[in-house]
Coordinates of C-alpha atoms and ligand atoms in Angstrom, one line a residue:
M1 CA 128.0 61.2 152.0
I2 CA 126.6 58.7 149.8
R3 CA 123.8 61.1 149.1
C4 CA 125.4 63.7 148.4
T5 CA 127.7 61.7 145.9
L6 CA 124.7 60.2 143.9
W7 CA 123.2 63.2 143.8
R8 CA 125.7 65.0 142.2
T9 CA 125.6 62.1 139.8
L10 CA 122.3 62.5 139.1
C11 CA 123.2 66.7 138.4
A12 CA 125.8 66.0 136.4
L13 CA 123.6 63.1 133.8
P14 CA 121.9 65.9 131.6
L15 CA 125.4 67.4 130.9
L16 CA 126.6 64.1 129.7
I17 CA 123.5 63.6 127.2
L18 CA 123.5 66.9 125.8
P19 CA 125.6 67.2 122.8
A20 CA 129.4 69.3 122.9
T21 CA 127.5 72.0 121.2
V22 CA 125.1 72.4 124.0
F23 CA 127.6 73.0 127.0
G24 CA 130.9 74.7 126.8
A25 CA 131.7 75.1 123.0
R26 CA 128.9 77.1 121.6
P27 CA 129.8 77.9 118.0
N28 CA 129.9 81.8 116.9
F29 CA 127.9 81.8 113.7
I30 CA 128.4 84.0 110.6
V31 CA 126.0 84.4 107.3
I32 CA 127.8 85.5 104.7
M33 CA 124.7 86.2 101.9
A34 CA 125.5 87.0 98.2
D35 CA 123.2 89.1 96.1
D36 CA 121.9 87.0 93.1
I37 CA 124.7 84.2 92.7
G38 CA 124.1 81.6 90.7
F39 CA 124.7 78.2 91.3
G40 CA 127.5 77.9 88.5
D41 CA 129.3 81.1 89.7
V42 CA 131.9 79.8 91.9
S43 CA 134.8 77.5 91.0
A44 CA 133.5 75.0 93.6
Y45 CA 130.7 74.7 91.8
G46 CA 132.5 74.2 88.4
S47 CA 132.6 77.4 87.0
K48 CA 136.2 77.5 84.8
A49 CA 136.0 81.3 83.8
L50 CA 135.7 82.7 87.5
R51 CA 137.8 81.6 89.7
T52 CA 136.8 81.9 93.6
P53 CA 139.8 80.6 95.6
N54 CA 138.3 82.1 99.1
I55 CA 135.0 80.3 98.7
D56 CA 136.6 77.1 97.3
R57 CA 138.6 77.3 100.3
L58 CA 135.6 77.0 102.7
A59 CA 134.2 74.4 100.5
A60 CA 137.2 72.1 101.0
E61 CA 137.4 72.7 104.7
G62 CA 133.7 72.3 105.3
V63 CA 130.4 70.9 103.8
R64 CA 129.5 71.7 100.3
F65 CA 126.0 71.5 99.5
T66 CA 124.2 70.9 95.9
S67 CA 120.8 71.3 97.4
G68 CA 121.1 74.3 99.0
Y69 CA 118.4 76.9 98.8
C70 CA 117.2 79.9 99.2
S71 CA 113.5 80.4 100.2
A72 CA 112.9 83.1 97.4
S73 CA 114.2 83.8 94.2
T74 CA 114.2 87.6 95.1
C75 CA 115.9 89.2 97.7
T76 CA 113.0 90.6 100.4
P77 CA 111.1 87.3 100.8
T78 CA 114.5 85.6 101.2
R79 CA 115.6 87.7 104.2
Y80 CA 112.4 87.8 105.6
S81 CA 112.1 84.2 105.5
F82 CA 115.9 83.7 107.0
L83 CA 115.2 86.1 109.8
T84 CA 112.1 84.6 110.7
G85 CA 111.8 81.1 109.8
E86 CA 108.6 81.6 108.2
Y87 CA 107.8 80.8 104.5
A88 CA 107.5 84.8 102.6
F89 CA 104.2 84.0 101.1
R90 CA 102.4 83.8 104.4
R91 CA 102.8 87.2 104.7
N92 CA 101.7 90.1 102.2
G93 CA 104.1 93.1 102.1
T94 CA 107.5 90.8 101.8
G95 CA 107.9 91.3 98.1
I96 CA 110.7 93.6 96.8
A97 CA 110.8 96.5 99.3
P98 CA 110.7 100.1 97.5
P99 CA 113.1 103.0 98.1
N100 CA 110.6 104.5 101.4
G101 CA 109.3 101.0 102.2
Q102 CA 108.5 100.6 106.1
L103 CA 110.1 97.3 108.1
V104 CA 108.2 94.4 106.7
V105 CA 109.0 92.0 109.6
P106 CA 106.5 92.7 112.5
V107 CA 108.4 93.9 116.0
G108 CA 107.9 90.9 118.2
V109 CA 107.8 88.0 115.8
P110 CA 110.7 85.8 117.1
T111 CA 113.9 86.4 114.9
I112 CA 117.3 84.6 114.1
A113 CA 119.0 87.2 115.6
S114 CA 116.4 87.9 118.8
V115 CA 116.3 84.1 119.7
L116 CA 120.2 84.0 119.7
K117 CA 120.4 87.5 121.7
S118 CA 118.5 85.6 124.5
S119 CA 120.6 82.7 124.6
G120 CA 123.6 85.3 125.4
Y121 CA 124.7 85.8 121.9
R122 CA 125.9 89.5 120.4
T123 CA 124.1 90.3 117.1
G124 CA 125.2 92.0 114.3
V125 CA 123.8 93.0 110.9
I126 CA 126.2 94.3 108.1
G127 CA 125.6 94.8 104.7
K128 CA 122.1 95.2 102.3
W129 CA 119.4 95.1 104.4
H130 CA 116.2 95.8 102.0
L131 CA 113.4 94.6 104.6
G132 CA 112.2 97.9 104.9
L133 CA 112.7 100.5 107.9
G134 CA 110.8 102.6 110.2
Q135 CA 106.9 103.2 110.1
P136 CA 104.6 104.5 107.9
P137 CA 104.6 107.1 105.9
A138 CA 108.6 106.7 105.5
P139 CA 111.7 106.5 107.6
D140 CA 112.5 109.2 109.3
W141 CA 115.7 109.7 107.1
N142 CA 116.7 112.5 109.5
G143 CA 116.4 111.5 112.9
E144 CA 116.1 107.8 114.7
I145 CA 115.1 105.3 112.0
K146 CA 112.8 102.8 113.9
P147 CA 111.8 100.2 114.0
G148 CA 114.6 97.9 112.5
P149 CA 117.1 95.6 113.2
R150 CA 117.4 96.7 116.7
E151 CA 113.8 96.0 117.6
L152 CA 114.6 92.7 115.8
G153 CA 117.3 91.4 118.0
F154 CA 120.4 93.0 116.5
D155 CA 122.8 94.6 118.8
Y156 CA 124.7 96.4 115.9
S157 CA 123.8 97.1 112.3
F158 CA 125.2 99.1 109.6
L159 CA 123.2 99.1 106.4
L160 CA 122.8 99.7 102.9
P161 CA 119.0 100.8 103.7
T162 CA 117.7 99.4 100.5
T163 CA 119.3 98.1 97.6
N164 CA 121.8 100.0 95.8
D165 CA 119.7 100.4 92.5
R166 CA 117.4 102.0 94.7
V167 CA 117.9 105.3 96.6
P168 CA 119.6 106.4 98.8
Q169 CA 123.2 105.8 98.8
V170 CA 124.3 106.2 102.5
F171 CA 124.8 103.8 105.2
V172 CA 122.3 103.4 108.5
E173 CA 124.0 102.8 111.4
N174 CA 122.2 101.7 114.8
G175 CA 119.4 103.6 113.2
R176 CA 120.9 107.0 112.1
V177 CA 122.3 108.2 108.7
A178 CA 126.1 107.8 109.4
G179 CA 127.8 111.0 108.6
L180 CA 124.8 113.2 107.8
D181 CA 125.1 116.6 107.9
P182 CA 121.8 118.5 109.9
K183 CA 122.4 121.5 107.2
D184 CA 121.9 119.3 104.5
P185 CA 118.8 116.8 105.2
L186 CA 118.3 113.9 103.4
W187 CA 115.1 113.9 101.4
V188 CA 113.8 110.6 99.6
G189 CA 110.6 110.0 97.8
D190 CA 108.8 108.5 94.7
K191 CA 108.0 111.7 92.8
A192 CA 110.8 114.2 91.5
P193 CA 110.9 117.1 94.0
S194 CA 111.0 119.5 91.1
P195 CA 110.4 119.9 87.4
D196 CA 114.2 120.2 86.7
H197 CA 115.7 117.5 89.0
P198 CA 118.0 115.6 87.4
T199 CA 117.4 112.0 86.3
G200 CA 118.1 109.2 84.0
V201 CA 116.2 110.2 81.2
S202 CA 117.0 114.0 81.3
H203 CA 120.7 113.7 81.9
R204 CA 121.2 110.3 80.3
H205 CA 124.3 111.4 78.4
T206 CA 126.1 112.1 81.5
L207 CA 125.7 108.7 83.1
K208 CA 128.6 106.3 83.8
M209 CA 126.4 103.4 83.1
D210 CA 123.6 103.2 81.3
W211 CA 120.3 101.9 82.3
S212 CA 118.1 99.4 79.9
H213 CA 114.9 99.2 81.7
G214 CA 113.9 101.4 85.0
H215 CA 116.7 102.7 87.1
N216 CA 116.2 106.2 85.3
Q217 CA 115.6 108.6 88.0
T218 CA 117.7 110.2 90.5
I219 CA 121.3 110.1 89.6
H220 CA 124.7 109.4 92.0
N221 CA 127.9 109.0 91.3
G222 CA 127.2 109.2 87.7
I223 CA 124.8 105.7 87.9
S224 CA 120.9 106.7 87.8
R225 CA 118.5 104.6 90.0
I226 CA 114.7 103.6 91.4
G227 CA 113.8 106.3 93.2
F228 CA 114.5 110.2 93.7
Y229 CA 116.7 111.7 96.6
T230 CA 118.3 114.9 97.4
G231 CA 120.5 116.1 100.0
G232 CA 122.3 114.3 102.5
Q233 CA 125.9 115.0 100.4
A234 CA 128.2 114.4 103.2
A235 CA 126.6 110.7 103.9
R236 CA 126.5 109.3 100.5
F237 CA 128.8 106.5 99.3
R238 CA 130.5 105.7 96.3
D239 CA 128.9 102.6 94.8
E240 CA 132.8 101.2 94.4
D241 CA 133.4 101.4 98.0
L242 CA 130.5 99.3 99.5
A243 CA 132.3 96.4 99.8
D244 CA 135.2 98.0 101.6
R245 CA 133.3 99.6 104.0
W246 CA 131.6 96.2 105.3
V247 CA 134.8 94.6 105.3
E248 CA 136.5 97.0 107.4
K249 CA 133.0 97.0 109.8
T250 CA 133.3 93.4 109.6
V251 CA 136.7 92.8 110.9
A252 CA 136.3 95.5 113.4
W253 CA 133.1 94.2 114.9
L254 CA 134.6 90.9 115.3
A255 CA 137.6 92.0 116.8
A256 CA 135.7 93.8 119.5
E257 CA 133.3 90.8 120.0
R258 CA 135.8 88.2 119.5
D259 CA 135.4 87.0 123.6
R260 CA 131.7 86.8 123.7
P261 CA 129.4 84.1 121.4
F262 CA 128.3 86.1 118.6
F263 CA 126.2 86.1 115.2
L264 CA 126.8 87.9 112.2
F265 CA 124.6 88.5 109.4
L266 CA 127.3 89.9 106.6
A267 CA 125.1 90.8 103.2
S268 CA 127.0 91.2 100.2
H269 CA 125.6 93.4 97.3
D270 CA 127.5 91.8 94.9
P271 CA 126.7 90.9 92.4
H272 CA 123.7 92.9 91.9
V273 CA 123.2 95.5 89.9
P274 CA 124.4 98.2 89.7
R275 CA 127.9 96.2 89.3
A276 CA 130.1 98.8 90.2
P277 CA 132.7 96.8 92.2
H278 CA 136.0 98.8 93.1
E279 CA 138.6 99.8 90.4
R280 CA 140.8 97.2 91.6
F281 CA 138.6 94.5 90.3
V282 CA 137.2 95.7 87.2
G283 CA 138.3 94.0 83.9
K284 CA 139.9 91.2 86.3
S285 CA 137.3 88.5 85.4
G286 CA 137.2 89.0 81.7
L287 CA 133.2 88.7 81.8
G288 CA 132.5 92.1 82.7
P289 CA 131.1 93.9 85.6
R290 CA 129.2 91.1 86.8
G291 CA 131.7 88.7 86.7
D292 CA 134.1 91.3 88.3
A293 CA 131.7 91.5 91.1
I294 CA 132.1 88.2 92.0
L295 CA 135.8 88.2 92.0
Q296 CA 135.0 91.0 94.8
F297 CA 132.4 88.9 96.8
D298 CA 135.0 86.2 97.2
W299 CA 137.7 88.7 98.1
C300 CA 135.5 89.8 100.8
V301 CA 134.9 86.2 101.6
G302 CA 138.7 85.7 102.0
E303 CA 138.9 88.9 104.0
V304 CA 136.4 87.5 106.5
N305 CA 138.2 84.4 106.4
A306 CA 141.6 85.8 107.1
A307 CA 140.2 87.9 110.2
L308 CA 138.9 84.4 111.9
D309 CA 142.5 83.1 111.5
R310 CA 143.9 86.2 112.6
L311 CA 141.7 86.4 115.5
G312 CA 141.7 82.5 116.6
L313 CA 138.1 82.4 116.0
A314 CA 138.2 79.9 112.8
E315 CA 137.8 76.7 115.1
K316 CA 135.1 78.4 116.7
T317 CA 132.7 79.9 114.3
L318 CA 130.2 78.2 111.9
V319 CA 130.3 80.1 108.8
V320 CA 127.8 79.9 105.9
V321 CA 128.3 81.2 102.4
C322 CA 124.8 81.5 100.6
S323 CA 122.9 83.5 98.1
D324 CA 119.6 85.5 98.3
N325 CA 118.5 84.2 95.1
G326 CA 119.7 82.9 91.9
P327 CA 121.3 84.7 88.8
V328 CA 120.2 87.3 86.0
M329 CA 122.1 88.9 83.4
D330 CA 120.5 92.1 82.2
D331 CA 118.5 93.5 85.3
G332 CA 118.2 97.1 84.5
Y333 CA 121.9 98.5 83.5
V334 CA 123.4 98.2 80.2
D335 CA 127.0 96.3 81.8
F336 CA 126.9 93.6 79.1
A337 CA 126.6 90.5 81.7
L338 CA 125.4 88.4 78.8
E339 CA 127.3 89.4 76.0
K340 CA 130.3 89.1 77.8
R341 CA 129.5 85.6 79.4
G342 CA 131.3 83.4 76.9
D343 CA 131.0 79.9 77.8
H344 CA 130.5 80.8 81.5
R345 CA 127.1 79.7 82.6
A346 CA 125.7 81.3 86.0
A347 CA 123.2 78.9 87.0
G348 CA 125.2 75.9 86.1
P349 CA 123.3 72.9 84.6
L350 CA 119.9 74.4 86.1
R351 CA 116.6 76.1 84.4
G352 CA 115.9 79.8 85.3
G353 CA 117.6 82.1 87.7
K354 CA 116.2 85.2 89.9
Y355 CA 112.4 85.7 89.7
S356 CA 112.1 82.2 88.9
V357 CA 110.7 79.0 90.5
F358 CA 112.7 77.1 88.4
E359 CA 115.7 75.6 90.1
G360 CA 117.9 78.2 89.2
G361 CA 116.0 80.7 91.0
T362 CA 116.8 79.3 94.2
R363 CA 119.3 76.5 94.7
T364 CA 122.7 78.4 94.7
P365 CA 126.1 78.1 96.6
F366 CA 125.8 76.9 100.0
I367 CA 128.7 76.5 102.0
A368 CA 128.8 75.5 105.9
R369 CA 132.0 75.3 108.1
W370 CA 133.2 74.9 111.4
K371 CA 136.8 74.6 111.1
G372 CA 138.0 71.6 112.8
Q373 CA 134.9 70.0 114.0
V374 CA 133.8 67.9 110.8
A375 CA 135.3 66.0 107.7
P376 CA 134.8 68.1 105.1
R377 CA 132.3 66.8 102.2
V378 CA 129.9 67.1 99.5
S379 CA 126.4 66.6 100.5
D380 CA 123.3 66.3 98.7
E381 CA 120.7 66.7 101.5
I382 CA 118.5 69.7 101.0
V383 CA 119.4 72.8 103.5
C384 CA 117.8 76.3 103.0
T385 CA 118.5 79.8 104.0
I386 CA 115.2 79.6 105.9
D387 CA 116.6 77.0 108.0
L388 CA 119.6 78.9 109.9
A389 CA 117.1 80.0 112.1
A390 CA 116.2 76.7 114.0
S391 CA 119.5 75.2 113.4
F392 CA 121.3 77.9 114.9
A393 CA 119.2 77.9 117.9
A394 CA 119.6 74.4 118.4
L395 CA 123.7 74.5 117.8
A396 CA 123.2 77.3 121.0
G397 CA 121.3 75.1 122.9
E398 CA 118.2 77.7 122.6
P399 CA 114.8 76.0 122.6
V400 CA 113.0 77.6 119.3
P401 CA 109.7 79.4 120.9
A402 CA 106.3 77.6 120.2
Q403 CA 104.9 80.2 117.8
G404 CA 108.3 81.1 116.4
F405 CA 110.2 80.1 112.8
P406 CA 106.7 78.0 111.5
D407 CA 108.5 76.9 108.6
S408 CA 112.5 76.1 109.7
F409 CA 113.8 72.9 110.5
D410 CA 116.6 71.7 112.4
V411 CA 119.3 70.7 109.9
S412 CA 122.3 71.4 112.5
G413 CA 123.6 68.1 111.9
V414 CA 123.8 67.9 107.9
L415 CA 125.6 71.7 108.5
L416 CA 128.0 69.8 110.9
G417 CA 128.5 67.2 107.7
R418 CA 127.6 64.8 110.7
P419 CA 127.5 61.1 108.6
G420 CA 123.9 59.9 108.6
A421 CA 122.2 63.4 109.1
K422 CA 119.4 64.3 107.5
G423 CA 118.3 67.3 105.5
R424 CA 114.5 68.3 104.9
A425 CA 112.7 66.1 103.1
S426 CA 110.7 68.8 101.2
L427 CA 111.2 72.4 100.5
V428 CA 108.6 75.5 99.0
Q429 CA 110.0 77.7 96.7
Q430 CA 108.3 80.9 96.1
D431 CA 109.2 84.0 93.9
N432 CA 108.7 87.4 94.4
G433 CA 105.1 86.4 95.8
Q434 CA 102.6 88.0 94.1
A435 CA 101.8 85.6 91.2
G436 CA 101.0 82.5 93.0
N437 CA 103.9 80.8 91.6
F438 CA 105.5 77.8 93.5
G439 CA 108.2 75.3 93.2
Y440 CA 108.1 72.5 95.2
R441 CA 110.9 70.0 95.7
S442 CA 110.1 66.8 97.2
G443 CA 112.9 64.1 97.5
Q444 CA 114.0 63.4 94.0
W445 CA 110.6 65.2 92.4
K446 CA 110.0 68.9 91.5
L447 CA 106.4 70.5 91.3
V448 CA 106.4 73.8 89.2
R449 CA 103.5 75.7 89.6
H450 CA 102.2 78.9 87.8
D451 CA 98.9 80.3 89.0
S452 CA 99.6 83.4 86.3
G453 CA 100.1 81.3 83.3
R454 CA 103.7 83.0 82.7
A455 CA 107.3 83.1 84.7
Y456 CA 110.4 85.4 84.3
N457 CA 114.0 84.5 83.8
Q458 CA 113.0 80.7 82.3
R459 CA 116.4 80.2 80.7
V460 CA 118.9 82.8 82.5
E461 CA 121.0 82.7 79.1
E462 CA 118.3 84.7 77.3
P463 CA 117.2 88.4 77.3
L464 CA 114.9 88.9 81.0
R465 CA 111.2 88.2 79.9
N466 CA 108.0 87.3 81.1
T467 CA 106.8 84.4 78.8
P468 CA 104.0 82.0 78.9
V469 CA 104.2 78.4 80.8
P470 CA 101.9 75.6 81.7
P471 CA 100.3 75.9 84.9
F472 CA 101.9 72.6 86.3
Q473 CA 105.1 70.9 85.3
L474 CA 106.5 67.9 87.1
F475 CA 110.2 67.0 86.9
D476 CA 112.5 64.1 88.4
L477 CA 115.8 66.0 89.5
A478 CA 117.9 63.0 89.5
Q479 CA 117.3 62.1 85.7
D480 CA 116.5 65.7 84.8
I481 CA 118.4 68.7 86.5
G482 CA 117.9 71.2 84.2
E483 CA 113.7 70.8 84.6
S484 CA 113.2 70.0 80.5
R485 CA 111.2 66.6 80.4
D486 CA 108.0 67.3 82.0
L487 CA 106.3 64.1 83.7
T488 CA 102.6 65.5 84.4
V489 CA 101.4 63.1 81.9
A490 CA 103.8 60.2 82.4
R491 CA 103.4 60.3 86.4
P492 CA 100.2 61.0 87.2
E493 CA 100.0 59.6 90.7
V494 CA 103.5 61.3 91.8
F495 CA 101.9 64.7 90.4
E496 CA 98.5 64.4 92.2
R497 CA 100.2 63.5 95.5
M498 CA 103.0 66.7 94.9
K499 CA 100.1 69.2 94.3
S500 CA 98.2 68.2 97.2
E501 CA 101.3 68.2 99.5
L502 CA 101.6 71.6 98.2
S503 CA 98.4 72.9 98.6
A504 CA 98.6 71.4 102.2
I505 CA 101.8 73.2 103.1
I506 CA 100.3 76.6 102.2
A507 CA 97.1 75.8 103.7
A508 CA 98.5 75.1 106.9
G509 CA 100.0 78.1 107.8
R510 CA 103.2 76.4 109.3
S511 CA 104.6 73.4 108.0
R512 CA 107.3 72.4 111.2
P513 CA 105.7 70.0 113.3
Ligands
LIG1 C1 113.3 94.8 90.2 C2 114.1 95.5 89.1 C3 115.7 94.9 89.3 C4 116.4 94.4 91.0 C5 114.8 93.7 91.8 C6 115.0 93.5 92.7 C7 113.7 96.9 87.9 C8 113.0 97.0 86.2 N1 114.0 95.9 88.0 O1 112.2 95.3 90.2 O2 116.9 95.9 88.9 O3 116.4 96.0 91.7 O4 113.9 94.3 91.6 O5 116.7 92.7 93.1 O6 113.3 98.1 88.4 S1 116.6 92.0 94.6 O7 117.5 91.5 94.3 O8 116.8 93.0 95.6 O9 115.3 91.6 94.8
LIG2 CA1 119.2 89.6 95.5

């Protein structure tokens, strides 16, 4: 009898030691990733011109990070790192994916989705994918498109395959083009299918939004794009309906999965070009289509919030709102983002934006809310989208595979606003990945390295240009958040230390011990 009681007590001990989240109360996870939203673009981060009440509500009920980052200043590498927990600069081919690009994440590598799936979570991705699909030479647009999200651990997927300024404008649901009529096959290519194929050059006068650079090939819905396609007419969507469709699919998926633990990656396209939000948002921001698209994103966040409340899930779900890279004004279409911005500063006080390794390229709004679990707070701990893999695994009580998530740190304590919890000590920031440009933040210090000697978008409020830049710069972010006073000469010891730490992280192949 005594032995039996002792045995029971011993068995119960590990359960007492485990955090509450591991036993009995594992949260659901939703990551809502915006596309090109900047640090200064939402009112919780100081925007006066744009009011974003739904994002602000999450911030007021959760943790609002002032040093929340994505790992790259373009889309594909940030998404690669978010899924795999690996810095994208470690893998070739992770730069901006082309229209017919194949899946850039190797099948078999642990992903945030596969790890949560093996931990008993239902997993879904809805929205912009832009990580390539299928195998060489091109995705099988008229058949089964694989490998794709399913092979990476997602039970459900409803995707815009690339990015909406690239062809084709169709949804891929669970590996097939949704609504495709087999009698009208979809063809996608990088050369014009015939000499008389209408393009943004030959039919420029018919466009409802003109292009400013690139984006002048196949026309759909009055907007010319990057790449060529024909057919698949019944499957094509209107740009204006993208956000509505994703909200619809999200709400339905949440309702279906409400009784099981789930992980949803909801990848918005706002405010990426072409900025064509639904008609009900047009003219509402006063800042032109870019501002209107941000209001549409805020609306999406509100709809997800409302669904969580309605389904009784708000207190069971950790919601993260973040971005895939910083802001850009003219990104290829004449939508007057720069001309109509007024006093609005998309990157807030930060220097640089999309395509750049200055802070504005990767430091963005970043909010985590698990309603009722934490006292709301503002945190200046460093967190990054690359850390969500290890952090969610920890909250799910699932060990990280030995070779998996090599650059992802468990920052779950700070995501939950736990007093005294620490974020990362340092973070490597990259651009699209080809030019050998890096940012390296460690504590208050920021090293900027440009092997190429040039940088895009050094000032987001100026026209997008690739301009000369010194090979190294050092900034003290505590004094100079706008990265304007180079301290490489004044602080040689910090400069040397930062340089060698960055090189060591790049050479080591992994940064998580
Ligand atoms: C660039 C495009 C830009 C955008 C970007 C990808 C040109 C001139 N520019 O090459 O418009 O599509 O790629 O953006 O074509 S991202 O947010 O998906 O990374
Ligand atoms: Ca983007």
